């Protein structure tokens, strides 16, 4: 039943074709005749026939007994595709026109050629290529050829009945084209198969290895290998393996380990595979930084640096750099170096190992700080009785200064970051041993600093008494409180400074000005300095006597005494004394009116200047004579038509007098001869009223003006004697009293 349908299908088709041909016999084109049918490609057969007039196309049919393949073509030749390789087909052709199609041509048999072998190629070595394939259907032999893809060089061709072939003596790293086909028993070649294959590269040559000790990297370079696409550099040691890959002819391997010996090899690669590894190059890296570094300072001023030995280290260099930038180093094959050091420095210490590869990486940097330096220029800038202020220049390494002052019983100290110290609450006139220690947090105090002795200033003396002797000399006594001290006493006032000194217990000062207030203090002085002043004692000198005194007669019984101001005086007492009695006044002013003065009497004038505290200065001046008494009984008599005589009664004693007549027509004056009590005025106009005053004249020639005045009227009666009429008198203030 199965074969039935396979056979049926071809009969049904034939019946249909026949019916069609009968229906169109009158109009169908001619039947073509196949000239030849052949196969050049394993999946097609090419057919050639004579052209049929009127045909517009042709139907090709290939049948292998199982399948029928039809192909429509325009003209001859035509090709049927989609066929099976190495298969015998029966080929027919039908012509087709607008009126129909012809019957099939007489069949012609043709067989498709063999299929192309499927190649597998590889390059097992830089100079060979291996070609492999599977056995092909109906193939009894194979032909394989090879040549450079660029067309240069020769062509190798080999025939074989096996399924593999190796070509040798090829160029390394070169791209080759391989072509292969199979043939059948008739020797007909089948389809060919073409592929390209490159030979693997040779191992690179001229390998150069350089090492960077600073970065722990190895740079590897080589001559390029023909046909190599990339390169792989490998470095391996007992503990690790590193590699780098590149398309260039140089490569850098990073992260190498110090103190390690590596073997370096190189492989070139392309799409065919890799070359053999190059011969290994040995590489020794730099030694690792020495460890277990120890630093000791023994004795001070000498640093000893030691470390552990390291692999691949040929020798060592220890560097010591101080914080001021100065650096020294030591080169040794041992594991210890010694250096000189100074106080107050921080030293930065590093140790490197060296070999032919270079310097080891930087290890730990150690720092060592020496003890701070000791101050050497301690200078006392202030030494008083109870404190000492000292300064010094800052020293290296000191973060703090400790100052101690010891007197054998007590210790005073101060700590400060500044290079200065004030030691207070000390005993006066005491010798102290003072030491300044420098301190740093790292090393503590430098206890090797030297000390110096400083004695405090003397103690302040105590004034016991201040006294004044009969010669106005001031004597000051004090209680001595120091050894081998000089004492100076000063009297300070507005008028100046006065002083005396002594090494004993007292001294005297003379010449202090009067009327002054002084503050008296005493200080002691030794080589260590001056003490604080003692408590002050006030001292007041007696007020000064006025430099000038003036006595002025105001009236016959009153005088005015005035004087200049006496320094320091607040109150004055004036005393006038004679055989007739005494007159005095007490005043704050610098003048005083004294009454009950007798005229024509000599007085002794005395003045007392009194200070606010009651100190008195007795001031004695020259004697004073009061003025003569005013004359009495003054009368006028007419002397001829134009003359007047004035009479008066002289007072006791011998005095000179002067007479003045004041009228509207002039002032007329006359003075009597010595011993007389009258004088004449001639050529005085009559018919006028005159004010007449007769006054004593002082020894200085000063005319007194306080005597009484009288008023007289001088008439013109025609008589040569005339009349002088008394009209009254004026007092010392010239008040007029009119009467007859």
XYZ file of C-alpha atoms in Angstrom:
740
model
C 0.000 0.000 0.000
C 2.882 2.337 0.639
C 4.389 1.880 -2.818
C 1.021 2.435 -4.350
C 0.741 6.108 -3.694
C 4.421 6.717 -4.766
C 3.641 5.044 -8.118
C 0.165 6.721 -8.396
C 1.312 10.148 -8.247
C 3.336 9.938 -11.426
C 0.293 8.286 -13.460
C -2.193 10.974 -12.449
C 0.187 13.597 -13.528
C 0.682 11.982 -16.878
C -3.097 11.767 -17.576
C -3.557 15.421 -16.867
C -0.732 16.372 -19.163
C -2.132 14.236 -21.933
C -5.569 15.793 -21.664
C -4.031 19.211 -21.777
C -1.951 18.356 -24.759
C -5.009 16.957 -26.602
C -6.968 20.050 -25.824
C -4.228 22.268 -27.153
C -2.712 20.151 -29.903
C -3.514 22.528 -32.561
C -1.816 25.450 -30.831
C 1.002 23.993 -28.601
C 4.635 24.814 -29.452
C 7.134 22.276 -30.656
C 8.825 19.774 -28.364
C 12.400 20.823 -27.636
C 15.345 18.465 -28.024
C 17.992 18.319 -25.262
C 21.483 18.672 -26.605
C 23.248 17.922 -23.346
C 22.769 17.865 -19.570
C 25.674 18.115 -17.132
C 26.464 19.037 -13.517
C 29.206 21.381 -12.350
C 27.767 22.060 -8.920
C 26.606 19.371 -6.619
C 23.102 20.813 -6.198
C 22.325 21.666 -9.843
C 22.264 20.326 -13.429
C 22.617 22.562 -16.455
C 20.569 21.662 -19.600
C 21.151 22.845 -23.163
C 18.544 22.514 -26.041
C 17.662 23.973 -29.380
C 15.426 26.981 -29.320
C 11.744 26.349 -30.217
C 10.093 28.991 -32.378
C 7.306 30.792 -30.614
C 8.288 29.545 -27.204
C 8.405 32.226 -24.524
C 9.805 30.014 -21.744
C 10.803 26.501 -20.899
C 9.990 24.144 -18.073
C 12.911 22.030 -16.851
C 12.195 18.912 -14.833
C 14.646 16.724 -12.884
C 13.485 13.446 -11.433
C 15.517 11.008 -9.341
C 12.753 8.489 -8.714
C 11.776 10.007 -5.383
C 11.363 13.647 -6.114
C 10.619 15.882 -9.077
C 12.181 19.304 -9.290
C 10.816 21.800 -11.827
C 12.394 25.038 -12.863
C 11.058 27.672 -15.272
C 13.683 29.377 -17.463
C 13.534 31.889 -20.312
C 15.886 30.198 -22.745
C 18.713 27.735 -23.140
C 20.796 26.869 -21.281
C 18.857 26.479 -18.091
C 19.800 25.146 -14.666
C 17.817 23.053 -12.261
C 18.849 23.752 -8.672
C 18.018 22.279 -5.290
C 19.257 18.855 -6.301
C 21.049 16.275 -4.237
C 24.779 15.779 -4.701
C 26.100 12.668 -6.509
C 22.588 11.693 -7.640
C 21.419 10.503 -11.077
C 18.534 12.549 -12.450
C 16.320 12.156 -15.585
C 16.001 15.534 -17.245
C 13.187 16.701 -19.569
C 12.294 20.046 -21.157
C 8.915 21.487 -22.222
C 8.475 24.615 -24.344
C 5.772 27.106 -23.376
C 4.078 29.751 -25.436
C 0.979 31.851 -25.240
C -1.055 29.034 -26.724
C 0.153 26.367 -24.313
C 3.035 24.059 -23.567
C 4.595 21.241 -25.478
C 5.027 17.682 -24.491
C 8.175 16.708 -22.560
C 11.291 16.270 -24.560
C 12.952 12.942 -24.719
C 14.637 12.481 -21.314
C 18.353 12.741 -20.812
C 20.194 11.453 -17.761
C 22.725 13.533 -15.828
C 24.356 13.046 -12.486
C 25.195 15.809 -9.974
C 28.813 16.116 -8.966
C 30.105 15.280 -5.504
C 29.506 17.674 -2.610
C 32.397 19.769 -1.312
C 34.155 18.302 1.692
C 33.634 20.164 5.004
C 37.123 21.227 6.123
C 38.545 21.553 9.589
C 41.897 23.383 9.584
C 44.362 24.185 12.328
C 48.003 25.177 12.766
C 49.695 22.743 15.102
C 53.022 24.577 14.707
C 54.244 27.876 13.316
C 55.288 26.205 9.996
C 52.412 23.751 9.417
C 48.659 23.574 8.779
C 46.558 20.454 9.356
C 43.514 19.998 7.047
C 40.830 17.474 8.038
C 37.424 16.545 6.578
C 34.816 13.850 6.683
C 34.463 11.209 3.938
C 32.166 12.407 1.136
C 29.414 10.286 -0.481
C 30.569 8.603 -3.703
C 34.025 10.137 -3.326
C 37.027 7.949 -4.034
C 39.688 10.645 -3.708
C 40.359 14.242 -2.633
C 42.470 17.055 -3.961
C 43.777 19.728 -1.481
C 45.801 22.834 -2.392
C 47.250 25.676 -0.223
C 48.759 29.095 -0.961
C 49.352 32.366 0.800
C 46.199 34.432 0.937
C 47.969 37.402 -0.573
C 48.815 35.408 -3.680
C 52.514 35.486 -3.124
C 54.694 32.407 -3.064
C 54.068 28.953 -4.449
C 50.990 26.711 -4.416
C 51.099 23.309 -2.756
C 48.635 20.704 -4.054
C 48.137 17.207 -2.743
C 45.812 14.333 -3.812
C 44.799 11.814 -1.252
C 42.232 9.190 -0.484
C 42.422 9.840 3.287
C 40.444 12.442 5.203
C 43.366 14.567 6.513
C 46.469 16.225 5.202
C 49.295 18.254 6.787
C 51.199 20.992 4.964
C 54.633 21.796 6.401
C 57.484 24.230 5.761
C 55.050 27.130 5.836
C 55.716 30.681 6.930
C 54.924 31.326 10.580
C 52.115 33.739 11.357
C 51.013 33.841 7.702
C 47.475 33.655 6.401
C 46.950 30.789 3.905
C 44.007 29.889 1.655
C 43.123 26.161 1.526
C 40.936 24.705 -1.280
C 39.744 21.051 -1.409
C 37.350 18.943 -3.523
C 36.461 15.264 -3.990
C 36.200 13.241 -7.219
C 34.187 10.195 -8.067
C 35.029 6.999 -9.816
C 34.877 8.748 -13.176
C 37.398 11.272 -11.965
C 34.790 14.006 -12.049
C 35.638 16.628 -9.473
C 32.996 17.750 -7.061
C 32.379 21.061 -5.437
C 35.420 22.683 -3.870
C 35.587 24.014 -0.344
C 37.719 27.069 0.446
C 38.850 28.422 3.847
C 41.623 30.568 5.283
C 43.962 29.555 8.056
C 46.839 31.383 9.651
C 49.888 29.650 10.961
C 50.620 30.232 14.633
C 53.399 32.775 15.474
C 56.895 31.943 16.548
C 58.038 32.766 20.051
C 59.178 36.439 20.329
C 62.897 37.151 20.345
C 65.181 39.834 21.795
C 63.348 39.969 25.113
C 64.393 42.874 27.352
C 63.311 43.122 31.011
C 63.688 46.330 33.026
C 62.599 46.850 36.624
C 61.291 50.037 38.231
C 62.192 49.850 41.903
C 60.049 52.847 42.799
C 56.796 51.348 41.532
C 57.660 47.662 41.765
C 56.857 47.169 38.110
C 58.680 45.188 35.418
C 58.653 46.465 31.861
C 59.163 43.697 29.256
C 59.855 44.464 25.584
C 60.603 42.211 22.565
C 60.913 42.114 18.808
C 57.471 41.701 17.178
C 56.661 38.169 15.989
C 55.229 37.821 12.477
C 51.504 37.305 12.463
C 51.103 37.692 16.211
C 47.897 39.385 17.286
C 48.748 39.725 20.967
C 51.319 38.753 23.532
C 51.124 37.414 27.042
C 53.916 38.029 29.533
C 54.015 35.832 32.606
C 55.979 36.292 35.803
C 55.886 33.646 38.467
C 57.592 33.056 41.745
C 57.271 30.503 44.495
C 54.266 32.296 45.921
C 52.509 34.078 43.096
C 51.964 34.320 39.359
C 51.364 37.565 37.471
C 50.749 38.301 33.818
C 49.952 41.054 31.384
C 48.475 40.896 27.876
C 49.035 43.389 25.056
C 48.919 43.859 21.306
C 52.081 45.957 21.397
C 55.659 44.837 21.719
C 55.984 46.004 25.325
C 54.082 45.211 28.481
C 54.324 46.175 32.146
C 53.740 43.760 34.995
C 52.566 45.548 38.121
C 52.246 44.627 41.773
C 55.511 42.730 41.976
C 56.567 41.790 45.469
C 59.730 43.143 47.017
C 62.404 40.643 47.991
C 61.187 38.125 45.400
C 62.855 36.384 42.441
C 60.594 35.995 39.386
C 60.895 34.004 36.133
C 59.672 36.000 33.124
C 58.436 34.277 29.923
C 56.506 35.438 26.864
C 53.986 33.844 24.487
C 52.791 35.283 21.152
C 49.239 34.462 19.997
C 46.977 34.873 16.989
C 43.773 33.255 15.772
C 45.709 30.054 15.021
C 46.973 29.658 18.572
C 49.965 30.514 20.670
C 53.651 30.204 20.197
C 55.870 28.248 22.452
C 56.859 30.031 25.613
C 60.179 31.838 25.465
C 63.050 30.856 27.666
C 62.486 32.196 31.179
C 64.326 35.358 32.188
C 65.223 35.673 35.862
C 64.244 38.935 37.618
C 65.188 39.849 41.153
C 63.107 42.663 42.618
C 64.371 45.138 45.167
C 64.662 43.947 48.723
C 61.848 44.758 51.126
C 62.273 47.593 53.602
C 64.105 46.436 56.733
C 61.858 45.829 59.722
C 62.193 45.781 63.503
C 63.958 49.145 63.515
C 65.090 50.178 67.000
C 66.463 53.579 68.046
C 68.421 54.273 71.207
C 70.155 57.390 72.527
C 72.979 56.288 74.763
C 74.722 58.369 75.849
C 72.903 61.670 75.080
C 74.139 63.058 71.807
C 74.546 59.637 70.175
C 71.806 57.807 68.274
C 72.075 54.089 67.543
C 69.778 52.738 64.781
C 69.448 48.953 64.287
C 67.251 46.792 62.018
C 66.663 43.222 60.867
C 68.305 41.608 57.831
C 66.160 41.171 54.680
C 66.214 38.812 51.688
C 67.994 39.982 48.531
C 69.523 42.897 50.452
C 73.144 43.529 49.471
C 73.688 46.588 51.685
C 71.725 49.139 53.707
C 71.488 52.914 53.921
C 69.997 54.572 57.007
C 68.839 58.176 56.633
C 68.438 60.510 59.593
C 66.798 63.861 58.900
C 66.324 66.490 61.590
C 63.315 68.743 61.644
C 65.417 71.689 60.483
C 65.966 69.917 57.147
C 69.525 68.688 57.691
C 69.982 65.070 56.613
C 72.807 62.592 57.132
C 73.064 58.960 56.144
C 75.066 55.838 56.823
C 75.976 53.169 54.226
C 76.696 49.727 55.634
C 76.472 46.024 54.946
C 75.712 45.479 58.648
C 72.426 46.018 60.416
C 73.335 48.983 62.620
C 74.445 52.632 62.248
C 75.453 55.308 64.758
C 74.762 59.037 64.433
C 75.507 62.179 66.400
C 72.433 63.970 67.733
C 71.623 67.315 69.305
C 69.164 68.332 71.964
C 65.718 69.559 71.068
C 65.513 67.967 67.654
C 63.065 65.492 66.221
C 64.849 63.081 63.926
C 63.022 61.224 61.161
C 64.698 57.888 60.519
C 64.225 55.566 57.572
C 66.243 52.525 56.489
C 66.491 51.213 52.932
C 67.915 47.983 51.578
C 69.720 47.993 48.228
C 70.621 45.448 45.592
C 71.267 45.565 41.853
C 67.591 46.151 41.228
C 67.680 49.344 43.242
C 66.333 50.719 46.468
C 63.760 48.976 48.609
C 60.350 50.561 49.047
C 59.937 53.094 51.803
C 59.156 51.340 55.031
C 57.962 52.900 58.243
C 59.464 56.314 58.975
C 60.399 56.501 62.614
C 60.797 59.692 64.581
C 62.883 60.150 67.656
C 62.830 63.335 69.707
C 65.834 64.133 71.841
C 65.501 65.847 75.202
C 64.837 69.596 74.922
C 67.820 71.907 75.261
C 68.520 73.717 78.520
C 68.231 77.525 78.665
C 71.707 79.018 78.989
C 71.150 82.787 78.956
C 68.957 83.151 82.023
C 68.737 86.874 82.677
C 67.047 88.451 85.706
C 65.202 91.473 84.356
C 63.584 92.365 87.667
C 64.748 91.558 91.149
C 62.643 92.947 93.961
C 62.327 92.166 97.614
C 59.719 89.442 97.182
C 59.924 88.386 93.553
C 62.355 87.688 90.752
C 61.442 88.024 87.099
C 63.756 86.155 84.755
C 63.780 85.693 81.000
C 65.746 83.520 78.623
C 65.891 82.733 74.960
C 63.568 79.972 73.744
C 65.350 76.671 73.270
C 64.759 73.882 70.782
C 62.324 71.189 71.721
C 60.936 72.886 74.808
C 57.167 72.887 75.094
C 57.149 74.002 78.713
C 59.621 75.486 81.158
C 59.785 74.538 84.847
C 61.478 77.132 87.039
C 62.405 76.357 90.626
C 63.939 78.630 93.254
C 65.258 77.052 96.469
C 66.741 78.783 99.510
C 67.500 75.629 101.470
C 64.186 75.565 103.279
C 61.455 76.309 100.784
C 61.019 75.902 97.029
C 59.097 78.293 94.809
C 58.288 77.249 91.271
C 56.402 78.282 88.169
C 55.553 76.479 84.924
C 54.936 78.336 81.694
C 55.174 77.890 77.954
C 56.728 81.345 77.598
C 60.491 81.809 78.070
C 59.929 83.935 81.158
C 59.000 83.383 84.766
C 58.086 85.524 87.732
C 58.829 83.893 91.061
C 56.811 85.596 93.773
C 56.303 85.302 97.532
C 60.074 85.130 98.027
C 61.940 86.272 101.115
C 63.720 89.597 100.869
C 67.514 89.755 101.098
C 67.722 85.979 100.530
C 69.988 83.985 98.230
C 68.101 81.528 95.971
C 69.367 78.706 93.787
C 67.307 79.092 90.577
C 67.105 76.390 87.885
C 65.118 76.443 84.649
C 64.262 72.975 83.320
C 63.005 72.507 79.762
C 60.163 70.038 79.242
C 58.681 68.236 76.246
C 55.739 65.864 76.228
C 57.772 63.209 74.459
C 60.912 63.252 76.610
C 59.773 64.951 79.824
C 62.101 67.310 81.693
C 65.761 67.727 80.925
C 67.175 67.363 84.410
C 70.734 68.150 83.337
C 70.133 71.929 83.213
C 72.485 73.992 85.392
C 71.386 76.480 88.047
C 72.478 79.953 89.121
C 72.235 81.978 92.311
C 70.148 85.124 92.554
C 69.728 87.177 95.716
C 66.486 89.055 96.217
C 66.466 92.772 96.816
C 66.869 93.978 100.428
C 63.976 94.284 102.814
C 62.244 97.618 103.217
C 63.550 99.615 106.218
C 61.183 100.854 108.932
C 61.430 104.566 109.851
C 61.362 104.931 113.621
C 61.410 108.718 113.981
C 61.826 112.031 112.188
C 63.021 115.021 114.214
C 64.272 118.587 113.648
C 67.039 120.199 115.621
C 67.642 123.846 116.436
C 69.400 124.396 113.149
C 66.415 123.166 111.088
C 68.249 119.960 110.255
C 65.999 116.932 109.737
C 67.207 113.741 111.416
C 65.701 110.433 110.285
C 66.163 107.191 112.251
C 65.249 103.691 111.007
C 65.482 100.065 111.992
C 68.062 98.238 109.788
C 66.758 94.946 108.332
C 69.506 93.886 105.893
C 73.120 92.882 105.807
C 75.603 95.221 104.174
C 72.996 97.600 102.792
C 73.109 101.292 102.026
C 70.029 103.214 103.113
C 68.792 106.265 101.301
C 66.205 108.606 102.816
C 64.310 110.928 100.514
C 62.074 113.875 101.273
C 59.755 114.397 98.337
C 57.673 117.521 98.071
C 56.362 120.051 95.621
C 59.512 122.079 95.970
C 61.808 119.225 95.069
C 63.574 116.130 96.287
C 66.056 116.035 99.126
C 67.940 113.022 100.322
C 70.602 111.636 102.558
C 72.168 108.187 102.800
C 73.995 106.078 105.311
C 75.078 102.523 105.937
C 74.058 102.918 109.575
C 70.738 103.598 111.246
C 70.197 107.331 110.651
C 71.036 110.258 108.432
C 70.400 114.028 108.456
C 69.038 116.399 105.819
C 69.521 120.170 105.907
C 68.289 122.974 103.692
C 64.698 121.864 103.320
C 62.670 124.859 102.085
C 60.182 126.526 104.384
C 56.460 126.240 103.899
C 56.652 122.829 102.316
C 55.158 119.422 102.964
C 57.361 116.413 102.386
C 56.868 112.677 102.296
C 59.827 110.966 103.852
C 60.664 107.413 102.794
C 63.672 105.168 103.122
C 64.978 102.449 100.809
C 67.750 99.916 101.229
C 70.120 99.044 98.412
C 72.519 96.154 97.958
C 74.213 94.581 94.984
C 71.017 92.576 94.430
C 68.927 95.694 93.957
C 66.747 98.163 95.796
C 64.099 97.449 98.337
C 60.599 98.752 98.177
C 60.248 102.148 99.881
C 59.358 102.160 103.521
C 56.042 103.452 104.663
C 56.157 107.222 104.246
C 56.273 109.655 107.166
C 54.874 113.147 106.550
C 57.038 116.185 107.357
C 55.953 119.812 107.287
C 58.415 122.699 107.531
C 57.485 126.026 109.134
C 55.827 128.479 106.753
C 58.007 131.003 104.985
C 58.164 134.623 106.146
C 56.765 137.057 103.587
C 59.522 138.444 101.419
C 58.289 142.065 101.690
C 56.268 144.071 104.208
C 54.836 147.561 103.641
C 53.432 149.944 106.298
C 51.169 152.732 105.029
C 49.744 155.577 107.190
C 46.032 155.679 106.500
C 45.037 158.257 109.096
C 46.836 159.850 111.943
C 45.939 156.923 114.193
C 45.477 154.123 111.657
C 48.094 152.361 109.568
C 47.791 149.601 106.934
C 50.338 146.781 107.060
C 50.559 144.621 103.886
C 52.939 141.842 102.938
C 53.650 139.316 100.258
C 52.305 135.788 100.608
C 54.439 133.499 102.713
C 54.635 129.946 101.319
C 52.866 127.515 103.582
C 51.263 130.221 105.678
C 47.508 130.238 106.164
C 47.176 132.786 108.995
C 49.207 135.885 109.799
C 49.578 137.810 113.099
C 50.873 141.428 112.858
C 52.196 143.195 115.968
C 53.267 146.891 116.289
C 54.889 147.662 119.608
C 56.303 150.864 121.156
C 56.765 152.423 124.530
C 53.231 153.683 124.304
C 51.712 150.261 123.864
C 51.031 147.413 121.431
C 48.686 146.931 118.489
C 48.044 143.573 116.773
C 45.750 141.850 114.293
C 45.197 138.205 113.173
C 44.103 137.627 109.583
C 43.994 135.121 106.719
C 44.675 137.949 104.261
C 47.972 139.517 103.320
C 47.135 142.944 104.831
C 45.826 144.304 108.102
C 44.602 147.716 109.477
C 46.000 148.622 112.890
C 44.442 151.466 114.939
C 45.305 153.382 118.103
C 48.569 154.422 116.553
C 50.282 157.407 118.171
C 51.658 159.978 115.757
C 55.301 160.670 115.737
C 56.269 157.450 117.573
C 58.779 154.709 116.589
C 57.276 151.200 116.449
C 58.761 147.701 116.158
C 56.960 145.747 113.429
C 56.699 141.929 113.885
C 54.829 139.294 111.789
C 54.057 135.686 112.561
C 53.270 133.265 109.647
C 51.158 130.330 110.834
C 50.510 127.136 108.794
C 47.264 125.189 108.705
C 48.654 122.757 111.228
C 49.803 125.502 113.586
C 53.493 125.671 112.722
C 54.680 129.254 113.299
C 57.468 131.288 111.766
C 58.494 134.465 113.645
C 59.360 137.203 111.140
C 61.028 140.423 112.316
C 61.253 143.580 110.178
C 62.777 147.102 110.581
C 61.130 149.578 112.947
C 58.461 151.950 111.725
C 57.978 155.616 112.707
C 54.455 156.887 112.596
C 53.800 160.182 110.861
C 53.969 163.526 112.633
C 50.800 164.834 114.137
C 48.694 167.220 112.083
C 49.237 170.898 113.143
C 46.534 172.740 115.035
C 45.343 176.355 114.983
C 45.669 176.996 111.310
C 44.935 180.677 110.476
C 45.310 182.957 107.425
C 46.263 186.634 107.368
C 46.239 189.059 104.449
C 49.589 190.407 103.346
C 48.971 193.276 101.009
C 46.619 193.127 98.100
C 47.800 189.713 96.803
C 49.508 187.958 99.728
C 48.440 185.497 102.409
C 50.301 184.167 105.487
C 49.340 180.873 106.981
C 49.997 180.176 110.649
C 49.717 176.899 112.592
C 50.663 175.364 115.847
C 53.387 172.727 115.319
C 53.137 169.310 116.991
C 55.797 167.853 119.189
C 58.994 166.929 117.530
C 60.856 168.459 114.637
C 59.017 167.972 111.324
C 58.734 169.705 108.002
C 55.357 170.976 106.810
C 53.755 171.845 103.543
C 50.798 174.135 102.922
C 48.371 173.858 99.988
C 45.671 176.345 98.984
C 43.173 175.101 96.437
C 40.919 177.635 94.717
C 39.032 178.004 91.527
C 41.798 180.095 90.093
C 44.651 177.777 90.947
C 46.590 175.826 93.493
C 49.087 177.637 95.635
C 51.745 176.001 97.784
C 54.250 177.198 100.327
C 56.712 175.517 102.677
C 58.075 177.142 105.841
C 61.709 177.488 106.628
C 63.089 175.019 109.103
C 61.806 175.560 112.624
C 59.042 178.004 111.592
C 55.331 177.431 111.872
C 54.113 179.723 109.097
C 54.670 180.378 105.449
C 53.563 183.025 102.963
C 51.779 182.752 99.632
C 52.204 185.764 97.376
C 50.311 186.729 94.307
C 47.120 184.975 95.327
C 43.976 186.303 93.635
C 41.347 187.800 95.885
C 37.700 187.228 95.500
C 37.978 183.439 95.714
C 37.317 180.662 98.216
C 40.308 178.490 99.133
C 40.661 175.126 100.784
C 43.697 175.178 103.038
C 45.557 172.126 104.397
C 48.783 172.103 106.382
C 50.425 168.625 106.366
C 53.579 167.147 107.862
C 56.103 165.904 105.281
C 57.613 162.475 105.888
C 61.299 161.808 105.670
C 60.701 160.262 102.273
C 59.250 163.522 101.058
C 55.749 162.100 100.955
C 53.142 164.674 101.911
C 50.418 163.340 104.182
C 46.903 163.923 102.979
C 44.813 162.989 105.946
C 45.149 166.284 107.964
C 41.964 168.391 108.225
C 41.220 171.134 105.638
C 39.849 174.644 106.256
C 37.952 176.925 103.851
C 38.707 180.624 103.662
C 37.201 183.372 101.494
C 39.570 186.116 100.368
C 37.629 189.305 99.535
C 38.692 192.281 97.505
C 37.662 195.306 99.679
C 40.048 197.862 98.225
C 42.019 197.943 101.401
C 45.525 196.918 101.217
C 44.964 194.804 104.270
C 41.800 193.215 103.084
C 39.758 190.678 104.876
C 40.189 186.879 105.129
C 37.024 185.334 106.215
C 36.983 181.769 107.651
C 34.156 179.931 106.118
C 34.560 176.575 107.714
C 36.688 173.385 107.428
C 36.820 170.049 105.616
C 37.637 166.768 107.105
C 40.162 164.452 105.609
C 37.557 163.460 103.084
C 37.096 167.139 102.036
C 33.539 167.483 103.345
C 32.636 171.240 103.529
C 31.084 172.816 106.612
C 29.723 176.253 105.816
C 29.611 178.626 108.741
C 31.043 181.974 109.819
